[in-house]
CSV table of C-alpha atoms in Angstrom, one decimal:
chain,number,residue,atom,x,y,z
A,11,UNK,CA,-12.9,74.8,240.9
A,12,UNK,CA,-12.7,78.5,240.8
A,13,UNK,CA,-14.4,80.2,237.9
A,14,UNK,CA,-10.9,80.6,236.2
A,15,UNK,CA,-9.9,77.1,236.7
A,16,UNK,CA,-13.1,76.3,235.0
A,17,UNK,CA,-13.6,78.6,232.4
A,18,UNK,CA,-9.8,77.4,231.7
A,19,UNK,CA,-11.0,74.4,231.4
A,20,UNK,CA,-14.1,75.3,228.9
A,21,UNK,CA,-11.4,76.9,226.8
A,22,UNK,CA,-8.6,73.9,226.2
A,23,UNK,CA,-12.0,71.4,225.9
A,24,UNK,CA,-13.2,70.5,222.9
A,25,UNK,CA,-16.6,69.8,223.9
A,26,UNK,CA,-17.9,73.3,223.4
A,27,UNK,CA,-18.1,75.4,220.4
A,28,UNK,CA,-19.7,78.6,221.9
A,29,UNK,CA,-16.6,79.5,223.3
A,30,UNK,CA,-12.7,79.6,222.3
A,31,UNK,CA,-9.1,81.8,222.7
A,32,UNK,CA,-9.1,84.8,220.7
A,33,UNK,CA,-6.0,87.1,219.6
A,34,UNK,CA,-3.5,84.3,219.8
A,35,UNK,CA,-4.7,83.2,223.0
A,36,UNK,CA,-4.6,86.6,225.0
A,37,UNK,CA,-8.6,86.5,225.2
A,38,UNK,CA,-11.8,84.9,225.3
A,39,UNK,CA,-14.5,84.7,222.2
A,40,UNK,CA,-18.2,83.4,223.0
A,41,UNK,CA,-20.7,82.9,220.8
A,42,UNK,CA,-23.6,84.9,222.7
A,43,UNK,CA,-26.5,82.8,221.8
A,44,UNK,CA,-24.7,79.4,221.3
A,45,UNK,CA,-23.3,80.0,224.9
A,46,UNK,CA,-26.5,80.7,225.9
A,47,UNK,CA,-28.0,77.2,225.0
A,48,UNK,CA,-24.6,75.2,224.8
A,49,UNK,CA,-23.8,76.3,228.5
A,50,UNK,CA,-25.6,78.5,230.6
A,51,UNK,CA,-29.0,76.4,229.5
A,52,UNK,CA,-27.4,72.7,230.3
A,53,UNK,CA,-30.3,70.8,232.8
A,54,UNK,CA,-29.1,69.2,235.5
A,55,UNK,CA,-25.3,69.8,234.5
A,56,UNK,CA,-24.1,73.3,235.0
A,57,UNK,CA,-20.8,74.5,234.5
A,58,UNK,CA,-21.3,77.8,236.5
A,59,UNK,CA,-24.0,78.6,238.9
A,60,UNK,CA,-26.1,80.9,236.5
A,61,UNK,CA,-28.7,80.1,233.7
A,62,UNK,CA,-28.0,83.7,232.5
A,63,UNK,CA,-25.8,85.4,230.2
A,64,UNK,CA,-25.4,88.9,232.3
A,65,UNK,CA,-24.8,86.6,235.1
A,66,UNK,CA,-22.1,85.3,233.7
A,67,UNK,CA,-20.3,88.7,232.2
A,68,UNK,CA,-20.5,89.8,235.9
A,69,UNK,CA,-18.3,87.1,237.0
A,70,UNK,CA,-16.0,88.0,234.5
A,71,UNK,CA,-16.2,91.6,235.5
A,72,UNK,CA,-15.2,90.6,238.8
A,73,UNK,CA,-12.2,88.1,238.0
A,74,UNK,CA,-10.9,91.5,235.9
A,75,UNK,CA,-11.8,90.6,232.5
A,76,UNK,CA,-12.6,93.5,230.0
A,77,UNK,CA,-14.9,93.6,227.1
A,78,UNK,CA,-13.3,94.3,224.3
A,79,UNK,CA,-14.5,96.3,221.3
A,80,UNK,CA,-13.6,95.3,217.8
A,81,UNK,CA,-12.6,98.1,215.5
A,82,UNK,CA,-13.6,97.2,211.6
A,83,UNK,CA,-12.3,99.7,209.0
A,84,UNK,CA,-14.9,100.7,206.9
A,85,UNK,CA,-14.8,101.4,203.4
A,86,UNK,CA,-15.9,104.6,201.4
A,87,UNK,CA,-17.2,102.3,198.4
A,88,UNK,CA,-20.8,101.5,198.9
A,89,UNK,CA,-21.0,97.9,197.9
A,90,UNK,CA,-17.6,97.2,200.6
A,91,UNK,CA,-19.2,99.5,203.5
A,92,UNK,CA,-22.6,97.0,202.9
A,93,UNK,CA,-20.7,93.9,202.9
A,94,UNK,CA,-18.4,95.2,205.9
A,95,UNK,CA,-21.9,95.8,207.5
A,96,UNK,CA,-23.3,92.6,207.3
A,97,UNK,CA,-19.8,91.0,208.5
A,98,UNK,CA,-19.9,93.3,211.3
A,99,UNK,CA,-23.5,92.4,212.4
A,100,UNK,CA,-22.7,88.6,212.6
A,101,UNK,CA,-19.7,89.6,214.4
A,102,UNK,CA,-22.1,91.8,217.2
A,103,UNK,CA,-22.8,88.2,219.0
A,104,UNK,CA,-19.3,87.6,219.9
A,105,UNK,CA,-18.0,88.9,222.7
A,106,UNK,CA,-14.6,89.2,223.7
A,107,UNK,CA,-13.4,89.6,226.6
A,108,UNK,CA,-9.4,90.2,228.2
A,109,UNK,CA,-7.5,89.9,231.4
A,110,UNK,CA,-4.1,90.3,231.7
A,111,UNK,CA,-3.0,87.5,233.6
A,112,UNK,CA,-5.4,84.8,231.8
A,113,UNK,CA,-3.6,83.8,228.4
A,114,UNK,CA,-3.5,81.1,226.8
A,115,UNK,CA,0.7,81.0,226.9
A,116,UNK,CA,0.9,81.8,230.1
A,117,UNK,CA,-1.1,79.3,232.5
A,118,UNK,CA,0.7,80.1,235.7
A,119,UNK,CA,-0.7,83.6,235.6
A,120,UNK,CA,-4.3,82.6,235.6
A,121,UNK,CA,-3.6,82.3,239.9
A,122,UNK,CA,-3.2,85.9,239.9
A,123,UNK,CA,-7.1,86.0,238.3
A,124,UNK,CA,-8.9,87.0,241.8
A,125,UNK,CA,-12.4,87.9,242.5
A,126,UNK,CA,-12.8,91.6,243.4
């Protein structure tokens, strides 16, 4: 399988929890450090051929995928902005990424996911 076919196939599985669709199914959500472990550090059964995470964000770099920032609004009372803060920080290990032709409603356009 290609590494769209198979991250594809990560996503509709429910046999890992490091990884899932974001945003209604227009992008991708891992877990960091669970896909670290859950994943990339499998013995003797790898689902793609790297052990490391920056590996891994290159291929998506090169099937098109973005990273994508989330935007928190913050608040101007002290007590919010340090509860917004500690939200945001368990939020910094997911990372989300988005290509145009790889959502969740529209599997036929995950063909169109080439390498560059």
């Amino acid at each position: 399988l290609r590494f769209p076919q198979k991250l594809w196939k990560m996503l509709e599985s429910d046999q890992f929890q490091s990884i899932w669709w974001s945003e209604g199914g227009k992008c991708v959500a891992i877990n960091k450090d669970l896909f670290e472990v859950e994943v990339l550090g499998r013995e003797g059964q790898q689902v793609f051929h790297t052990q490391k995470i920056k590996s891994f964000m290159q291929q998506l770099n090169a099937y098109g995928f973005t990273k994508m920032q989330r935007d928190f609004q913050r608040s101007a009372s002290l007590p919010e902005f340090l509860a917004e803060e500690a939200a945001a920080s368990a939020h910094s290990q997911i990372l989300y990424y988005y290509n145009p032709s790889f959502n969740r409603a529209h599997p036929w356009l995950s063909e169109k996911c080439k390498s560059r």
